[in-house]
Amino acid sequence: MTSSPRDVPETGDLLVTVRRHERAAVVTVAGEIDLVTAPELDEIVTAVVDESPEVLVVDLRKVTFLSSAGLQVLAAAHQRLGERRLRVVSTSHVTTRPLTSTGLDAWIGLFTTVDEALASGTEA
């Protein structure tokens, strides 16, 4: 596994780390994703998408709150990726429930570990 962690300075209640894994990018998010922090997350995710990874994994296991603004960030990332895949890692109802109740899980693959998300091939 080749990875180079890049910590993004903490702003408010959000900490984001980006690392590379071969042709994939893994964005790990900790804290609250709300109206205040979602724009910061969107900037980071957009920058990663612009680097054209084959797969983008967003790890939300350390997220304590996911608002509709956070869901919009994920939906926009899915649209920007085109044929490439967005995969979300979630083990908490805090993040899984909003994704499933809005139907975003129909387009965005949901996984319980980063390894599963990376190993899933082209299936989402």
PDB file of C-alpha atoms in Angstrom:
ATOM      1  CA  MET A   1       0.000   0.000   0.000  1.00  0.00           C
ATOM      2  CA  THR A   2       1.404   3.324  -1.005  1.00  0.00           C
ATOM      3  CA  SER A   3       0.048   6.170   0.997  1.00  0.00           C
ATOM      4  CA  SER A   4       1.080   9.642   1.926  1.00  0.00           C
ATOM      5  CA  PRO A   5      -1.152  11.117   4.621  1.00  0.00           C
ATOM      6  CA  ARG A   6      -1.898  14.800   4.255  1.00  0.00           C
ATOM      7  CA  ASP A   7      -3.593  16.386   7.218  1.00  0.00           C
ATOM      8  CA  VAL A   8      -5.763  19.349   6.531  1.00  0.00           C
ATOM      9  CA  PRO A   9      -5.771  21.937   9.311  1.00  0.00           C
ATOM     10  CA  GLU A  10      -8.682  21.531  11.670  1.00  0.00           C
ATOM     11  CA  THR A  11     -11.373  24.124  11.130  1.00  0.00           C
ATOM     12  CA  GLY A  12     -14.291  24.067  13.495  1.00  0.00           C
ATOM     13  CA  ASP A  13     -15.172  20.487  14.288  1.00  0.00           C
ATOM     14  CA  LEU A  14     -13.746  18.833  11.149  1.00  0.00           C
ATOM     15  CA  LEU A  15     -10.489  17.012  10.463  1.00  0.00           C
ATOM     16  CA  VAL A  16      -9.818  15.562   7.018  1.00  0.00           C
ATOM     17  CA  THR A  17      -6.940  13.327   5.964  1.00  0.00           C
ATOM     18  CA  VAL A  18      -6.203  12.401   2.361  1.00  0.00           C
ATOM     19  CA  ARG A  19      -4.042   9.444   1.391  1.00  0.00           C
ATOM     20  CA  ARG A  20      -3.327   7.572  -1.798  1.00  0.00           C
ATOM     21  CA  HIS A  21      -3.649   3.839  -2.335  1.00  0.00           C
ATOM     22  CA  GLU A  22      -2.403   2.924  -5.809  1.00  0.00           C
ATOM     23  CA  ARG A  23      -5.008   4.452  -8.160  1.00  0.00           C
ATOM     24  CA  ALA A  24      -7.457   5.263  -5.383  1.00  0.00           C
ATOM     25  CA  ALA A  25      -7.756   8.176  -2.994  1.00  0.00           C
ATOM     26  CA  VAL A  26      -9.021   7.742   0.555  1.00  0.00           C
ATOM     27  CA  VAL A  27     -10.496  10.767   2.316  1.00  0.00           C
ATOM     28  CA  THR A  28     -10.953  10.160   6.042  1.00  0.00           C
ATOM     29  CA  VAL A  29     -13.247  12.582   7.831  1.00  0.00           C
ATOM     30  CA  ALA A  30     -13.615  13.094  11.591  1.00  0.00           C
ATOM     31  CA  GLY A  31     -16.019  15.391  13.399  1.00  0.00           C
ATOM     32  CA  GLU A  32     -19.225  17.090  12.357  1.00  0.00           C
ATOM     33  CA  ILE A  33     -20.226  17.705   8.747  1.00  0.00           C
ATOM     34  CA  ASP A  34     -22.700  20.563   8.883  1.00  0.00           C
ATOM     35  CA  LEU A  35     -23.442  23.865   7.153  1.00  0.00           C
ATOM     36  CA  VAL A  36     -20.239  25.376   8.530  1.00  0.00           C
ATOM     37  CA  THR A  37     -17.831  22.515   7.731  1.00  0.00           C
ATOM     38  CA  ALA A  38     -19.390  21.106   4.524  1.00  0.00           C
ATOM     39  CA  PRO A  39     -17.844  23.811   2.269  1.00  0.00           C
ATOM     40  CA  GLU A  40     -14.379  22.913   3.591  1.00  0.00           C
ATOM     41  CA  LEU A  41     -15.020  19.223   2.935  1.00  0.00           C
ATOM     42  CA  ASP A  42     -16.343  20.064  -0.527  1.00  0.00           C
ATOM     43  CA  GLU A  43     -13.143  21.976  -1.376  1.00  0.00           C
ATOM     44  CA  ILE A  44     -10.991  19.042  -0.309  1.00  0.00           C
ATOM     45  CA  VAL A  45     -13.108  16.414  -2.082  1.00  0.00           C
ATOM     46  CA  THR A  46     -13.219  18.532  -5.250  1.00  0.00           C
ATOM     47  CA  ALA A  47      -9.421  18.872  -5.225  1.00  0.00           C
ATOM     48  CA  VAL A  48      -9.064  15.100  -4.865  1.00  0.00           C
ATOM     49  CA  VAL A  49     -11.590  14.421  -7.649  1.00  0.00           C
ATOM     50  CA  ASP A  50      -9.688  16.859  -9.898  1.00  0.00           C
ATOM     51  CA  GLU A  51      -6.642  14.580  -9.512  1.00  0.00           C
ATOM     52  CA  SER A  52      -8.690  11.871 -11.322  1.00  0.00           C
ATOM     53  CA  PRO A  53      -8.478   8.874  -8.996  1.00  0.00           C
ATOM     54  CA  GLU A  54     -10.114   5.730 -10.373  1.00  0.00           C
ATOM     55  CA  VAL A  55     -11.862   5.299  -7.026  1.00  0.00           C
ATOM     56  CA  LEU A  56     -12.619   7.774  -4.260  1.00  0.00           C
ATOM     57  CA  VAL A  57     -13.277   6.292  -0.842  1.00  0.00           C
ATOM     58  CA  VAL A  58     -14.728   8.632   1.786  1.00  0.00           C
ATOM     59  CA  ASP A  59     -14.334   7.156   5.255  1.00  0.00           C
ATOM     60  CA  LEU A  60     -17.035   8.539   7.552  1.00  0.00           C
ATOM     61  CA  ARG A  61     -16.507   6.189  10.520  1.00  0.00           C
ATOM     62  CA  LYS A  62     -15.313   9.057  12.743  1.00  0.00           C
ATOM     63  CA  VAL A  63     -18.082  11.465  11.735  1.00  0.00           C
ATOM     64  CA  THR A  64     -20.366  12.394  14.630  1.00  0.00           C
ATOM     65  CA  PHE A  65     -22.955  14.362  12.627  1.00  0.00           C
ATOM     66  CA  LEU A  66     -23.883  14.332   8.925  1.00  0.00           C
ATOM     67  CA  SER A  67     -26.231  17.061   7.727  1.00  0.00           C
ATOM     68  CA  SER A  68     -27.938  17.489   4.381  1.00  0.00           C
ATOM     69  CA  ALA A  69     -25.053  19.793   3.434  1.00  0.00           C
ATOM     70  CA  GLY A  70     -22.702  16.843   3.876  1.00  0.00           C
ATOM     71  CA  LEU A  71     -24.963  14.665   1.750  1.00  0.00           C
ATOM     72  CA  GLN A  72     -24.809  17.331  -0.956  1.00  0.00           C
ATOM     73  CA  VAL A  73     -20.998  17.155  -0.899  1.00  0.00           C
ATOM     74  CA  LEU A  74     -21.151  13.397  -1.462  1.00  0.00           C
ATOM     75  CA  ALA A  75     -23.799  13.687  -4.200  1.00  0.00           C
ATOM     76  CA  ALA A  76     -21.772  16.361  -5.994  1.00  0.00           C
ATOM     77  CA  ALA A  77     -18.628  14.224  -5.765  1.00  0.00           C
ATOM     78  CA  HIS A  78     -20.547  11.316  -7.263  1.00  0.00           C
ATOM     79  CA  GLN A  79     -21.635  13.515 -10.182  1.00  0.00           C
ATOM     80  CA  ARG A  80     -18.127  14.911 -10.747  1.00  0.00           C
ATOM     81  CA  LEU A  81     -16.568  11.447 -10.760  1.00  0.00           C
ATOM     82  CA  GLY A  82     -18.517  10.462 -13.856  1.00  0.00           C
ATOM     83  CA  GLU A  83     -17.826   6.811 -14.606  1.00  0.00           C
ATOM     84  CA  ARG A  84     -15.375   6.556 -11.747  1.00  0.00           C
ATOM     85  CA  ARG A  85     -16.700   5.292  -8.441  1.00  0.00           C
ATOM     86  CA  LEU A  86     -17.406   6.956  -5.125  1.00  0.00           C
ATOM     87  CA  ARG A  87     -17.474   4.621  -2.134  1.00  0.00           C
ATOM     88  CA  VAL A  88     -18.401   5.531   1.422  1.00  0.00           C
ATOM     89  CA  VAL A  89     -17.252   3.710   4.537  1.00  0.00           C
ATOM     90  CA  SER A  90     -19.728   3.886   7.394  1.00  0.00           C
ATOM     91  CA  THR A  91     -20.403   1.815  10.494  1.00  0.00           C
ATOM     92  CA  SER A  92     -22.671   4.211  12.362  1.00  0.00           C
ATOM     93  CA  HIS A  93     -26.347   5.065  12.018  1.00  0.00           C
ATOM     94  CA  VAL A  94     -25.227   8.707  12.220  1.00  0.00           C
ATOM     95  CA  THR A  95     -23.835   8.433   8.682  1.00  0.00           C
ATOM     96  CA  THR A  96     -25.501   5.335   7.228  1.00  0.00           C
ATOM     97  CA  ARG A  97     -29.071   6.369   7.968  1.00  0.00           C
ATOM     98  CA  PRO A  98     -28.985   9.686   6.046  1.00  0.00           C
ATOM     99  CA  LEU A  99     -27.437   7.916   3.045  1.00  0.00           C
ATOM    100  CA  THR A 100     -30.017   5.129   3.006  1.00  0.00           C
ATOM    101  CA  SER A 101     -33.056   7.254   3.869  1.00  0.00           C
ATOM    102  CA  THR A 102     -32.320   9.651   0.992  1.00  0.00           C
ATOM    103  CA  GLY A 103     -31.551   6.842  -1.469  1.00  0.00           C
ATOM    104  CA  LEU A 104     -27.976   7.975  -2.070  1.00  0.00           C
ATOM    105  CA  ASP A 105     -26.829   4.454  -1.257  1.00  0.00           C
ATOM    106  CA  ALA A 106     -28.338   3.394  -4.603  1.00  0.00           C
ATOM    107  CA  TRP A 107     -25.594   5.366  -6.400  1.00  0.00           C
ATOM    108  CA  ILE A 108     -22.841   5.429  -3.818  1.00  0.00           C
ATOM    109  CA  GLY A 109     -21.385   2.135  -2.629  1.00  0.00           C
ATOM    110  CA  LEU A 110     -21.566   1.672   1.160  1.00  0.00           C
ATOM    111  CA  PHE A 111     -18.935  -0.425   2.926  1.00  0.00           C
ATOM    112  CA  THR A 112     -17.931  -1.152   6.519  1.00  0.00           C
ATOM    113  CA  THR A 113     -14.143  -0.951   6.009  1.00  0.00           C
ATOM    114  CA  VAL A 114     -11.762   0.919   3.740  1.00  0.00           C
ATOM    115  CA  ASP A 115     -10.224  -2.389   2.675  1.00  0.00           C
ATOM    116  CA  GLU A 116     -13.637  -3.668   1.503  1.00  0.00           C
ATOM    117  CA  ALA A 117     -14.255  -0.458  -0.415  1.00  0.00           C
ATOM    118  CA  LEU A 118     -10.868  -0.643  -2.115  1.00  0.00           C
ATOM    119  CA  ALA A 119     -11.170  -4.376  -2.886  1.00  0.00           C
ATOM    120  CA  SER A 120     -14.643  -4.221  -4.399  1.00  0.00           C
ATOM    121  CA  GLY A 121     -13.337  -3.778  -7.933  1.00  0.00           C
ATOM    122  CA  THR A 122     -15.757  -1.990 -10.194  1.00  0.00           C
ATOM    123  CA  GLU A 123     -18.838  -3.092  -8.267  1.00  0.00           C
ATOM    124  CA  ALA A 124     -20.261  -0.436  -5.994  1.00  0.00           C
TER     125      ALA A 124
END
